[in-house]
PDB file of C-alpha atoms in Angstrom:
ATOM      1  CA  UNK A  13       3.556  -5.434   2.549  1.00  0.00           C
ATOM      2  CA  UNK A  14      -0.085  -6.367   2.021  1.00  0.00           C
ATOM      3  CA  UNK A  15      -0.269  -4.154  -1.135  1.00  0.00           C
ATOM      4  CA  UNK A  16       1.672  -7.024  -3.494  1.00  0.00           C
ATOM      5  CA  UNK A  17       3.699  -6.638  -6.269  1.00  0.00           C
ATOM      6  CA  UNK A  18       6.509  -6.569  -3.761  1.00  0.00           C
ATOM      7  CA  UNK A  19       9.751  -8.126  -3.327  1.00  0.00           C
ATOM      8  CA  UNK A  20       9.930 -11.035  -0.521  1.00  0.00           C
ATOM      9  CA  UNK A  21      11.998  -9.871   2.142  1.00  0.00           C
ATOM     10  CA  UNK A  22      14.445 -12.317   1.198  1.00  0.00           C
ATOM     11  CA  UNK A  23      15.158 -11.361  -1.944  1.00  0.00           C
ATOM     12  CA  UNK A  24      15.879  -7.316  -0.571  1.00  0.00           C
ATOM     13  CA  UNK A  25      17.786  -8.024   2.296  1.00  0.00           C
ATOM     14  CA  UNK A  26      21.951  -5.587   2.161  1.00  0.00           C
ATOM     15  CA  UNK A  27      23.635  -6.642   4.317  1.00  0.00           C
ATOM     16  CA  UNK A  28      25.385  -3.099   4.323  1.00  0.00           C
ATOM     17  CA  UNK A  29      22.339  -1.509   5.309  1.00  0.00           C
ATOM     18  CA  UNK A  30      18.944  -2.290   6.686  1.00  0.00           C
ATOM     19  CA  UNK A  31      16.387  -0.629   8.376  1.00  0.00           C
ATOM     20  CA  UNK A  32      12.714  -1.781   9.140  1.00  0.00           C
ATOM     21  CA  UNK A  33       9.559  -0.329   9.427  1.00  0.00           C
ATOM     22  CA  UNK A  34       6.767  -1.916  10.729  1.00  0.00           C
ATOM     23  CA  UNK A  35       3.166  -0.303   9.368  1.00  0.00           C
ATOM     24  CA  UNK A  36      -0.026  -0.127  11.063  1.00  0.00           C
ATOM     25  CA  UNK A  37      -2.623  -2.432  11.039  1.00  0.00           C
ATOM     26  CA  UNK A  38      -4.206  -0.832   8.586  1.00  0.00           C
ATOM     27  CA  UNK A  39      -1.407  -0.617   6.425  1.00  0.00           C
ATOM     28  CA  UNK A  40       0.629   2.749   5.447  1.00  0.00           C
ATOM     29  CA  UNK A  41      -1.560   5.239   2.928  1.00  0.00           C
ATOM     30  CA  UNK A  42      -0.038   5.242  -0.698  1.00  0.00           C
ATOM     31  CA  UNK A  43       1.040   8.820   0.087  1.00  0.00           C
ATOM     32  CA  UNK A  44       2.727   7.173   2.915  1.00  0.00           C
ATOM     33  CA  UNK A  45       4.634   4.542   0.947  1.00  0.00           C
ATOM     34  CA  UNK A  46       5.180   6.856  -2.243  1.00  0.00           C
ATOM     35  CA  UNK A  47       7.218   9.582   0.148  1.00  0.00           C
ATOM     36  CA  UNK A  48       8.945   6.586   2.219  1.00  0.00           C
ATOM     37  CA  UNK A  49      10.135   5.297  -1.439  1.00  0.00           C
ATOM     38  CA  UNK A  50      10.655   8.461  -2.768  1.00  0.00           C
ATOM     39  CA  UNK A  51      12.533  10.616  -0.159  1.00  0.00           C
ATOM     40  CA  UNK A  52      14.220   7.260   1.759  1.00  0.00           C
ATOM     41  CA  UNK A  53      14.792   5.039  -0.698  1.00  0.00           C
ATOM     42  CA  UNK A  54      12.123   2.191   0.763  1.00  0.00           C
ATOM     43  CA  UNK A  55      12.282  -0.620  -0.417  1.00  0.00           C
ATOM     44  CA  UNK A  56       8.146  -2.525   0.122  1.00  0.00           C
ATOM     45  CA  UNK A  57       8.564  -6.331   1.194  1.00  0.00           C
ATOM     46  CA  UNK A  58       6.592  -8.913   1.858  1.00  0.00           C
ATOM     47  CA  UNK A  59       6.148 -11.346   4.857  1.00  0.00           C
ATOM     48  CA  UNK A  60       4.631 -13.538   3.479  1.00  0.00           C
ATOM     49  CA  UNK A  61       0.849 -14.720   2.321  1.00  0.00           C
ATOM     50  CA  UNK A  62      -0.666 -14.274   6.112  1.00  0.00           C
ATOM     51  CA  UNK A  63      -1.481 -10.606   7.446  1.00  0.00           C
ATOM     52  CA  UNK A  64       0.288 -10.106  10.637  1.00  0.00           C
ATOM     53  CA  UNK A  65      -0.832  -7.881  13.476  1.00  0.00           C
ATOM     54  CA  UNK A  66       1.831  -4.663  13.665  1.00  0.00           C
ATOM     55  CA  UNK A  67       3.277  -6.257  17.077  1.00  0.00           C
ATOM     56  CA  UNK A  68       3.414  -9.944  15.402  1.00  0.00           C
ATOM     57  CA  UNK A  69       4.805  -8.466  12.442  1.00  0.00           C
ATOM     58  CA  UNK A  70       7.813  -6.901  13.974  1.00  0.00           C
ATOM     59  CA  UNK A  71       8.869  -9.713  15.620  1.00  0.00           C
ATOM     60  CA  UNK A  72       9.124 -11.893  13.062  1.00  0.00           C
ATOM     61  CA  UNK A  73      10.219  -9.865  10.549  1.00  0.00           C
ATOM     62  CA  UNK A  74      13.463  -9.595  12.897  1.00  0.00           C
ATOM     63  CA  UNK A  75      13.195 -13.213  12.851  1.00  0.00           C
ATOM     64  CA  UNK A  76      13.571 -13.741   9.054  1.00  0.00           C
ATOM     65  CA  UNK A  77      16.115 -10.784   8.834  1.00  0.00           C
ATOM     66  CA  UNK A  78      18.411 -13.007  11.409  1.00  0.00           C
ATOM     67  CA  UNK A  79      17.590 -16.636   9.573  1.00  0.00           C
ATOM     68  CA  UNK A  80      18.434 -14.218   6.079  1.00  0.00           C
ATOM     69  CA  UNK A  81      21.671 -12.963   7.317  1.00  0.00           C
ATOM     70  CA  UNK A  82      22.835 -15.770   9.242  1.00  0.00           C
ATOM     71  CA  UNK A  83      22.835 -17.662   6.014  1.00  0.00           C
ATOM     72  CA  UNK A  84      23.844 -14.859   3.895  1.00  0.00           C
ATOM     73  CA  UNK A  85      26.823 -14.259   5.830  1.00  0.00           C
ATOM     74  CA  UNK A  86      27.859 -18.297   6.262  1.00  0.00           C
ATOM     75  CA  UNK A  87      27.846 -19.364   2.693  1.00  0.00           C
ATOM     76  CA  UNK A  88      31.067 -17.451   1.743  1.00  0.00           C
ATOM     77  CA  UNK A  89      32.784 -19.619   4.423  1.00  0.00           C
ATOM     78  CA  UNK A  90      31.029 -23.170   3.489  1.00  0.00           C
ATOM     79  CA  UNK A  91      32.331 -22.603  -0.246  1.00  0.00           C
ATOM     80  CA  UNK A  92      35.891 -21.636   0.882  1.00  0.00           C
ATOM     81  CA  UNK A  93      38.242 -24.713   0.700  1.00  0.00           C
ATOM     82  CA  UNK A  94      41.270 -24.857   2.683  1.00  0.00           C
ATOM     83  CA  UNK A  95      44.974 -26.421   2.023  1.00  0.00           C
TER      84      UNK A  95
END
């Protein structure tokens, strides 16, 4: 989200439940992002400090959401100790 004063996508990732919407070049209208929070519970992230084309964007917002996860769902096993 180009708007700032977001979250980075890190920091917002459940692994119970994600969805992902990918904005317009342009960027979504604050009446846009006020009913997505609002009515969906959206949560705005950010990408990162470089404005991505909406194709670009997509793609590598999958990409951080798989790095994110893959981590977030190893670490319970590297702390684990076995006997």
């Amino acid at each position: 989200d180009e708007w700032g004063g977001v979250c980075p996508l890190g920091e917002a990732i459940d692994t119970n439940a994600l969805s992902l919407i990918v904005g317009p070049e342009g960027g979504f209208a604050l009446r846009e992002r006020e009913r997505m929070i609002q009515q969906y519970g959206c949560m705005p992230v950010s990408l990162g400090v470089r404005v991505l084309r909406t194709e670009t964007a997509a793609f590598y917002a999958l990409a951080q959401i798989e790095a994110i996860l893959t981590r977030l769902l190893r670490q319970p096993h590297e702390n684990s100790t076995t006997d």
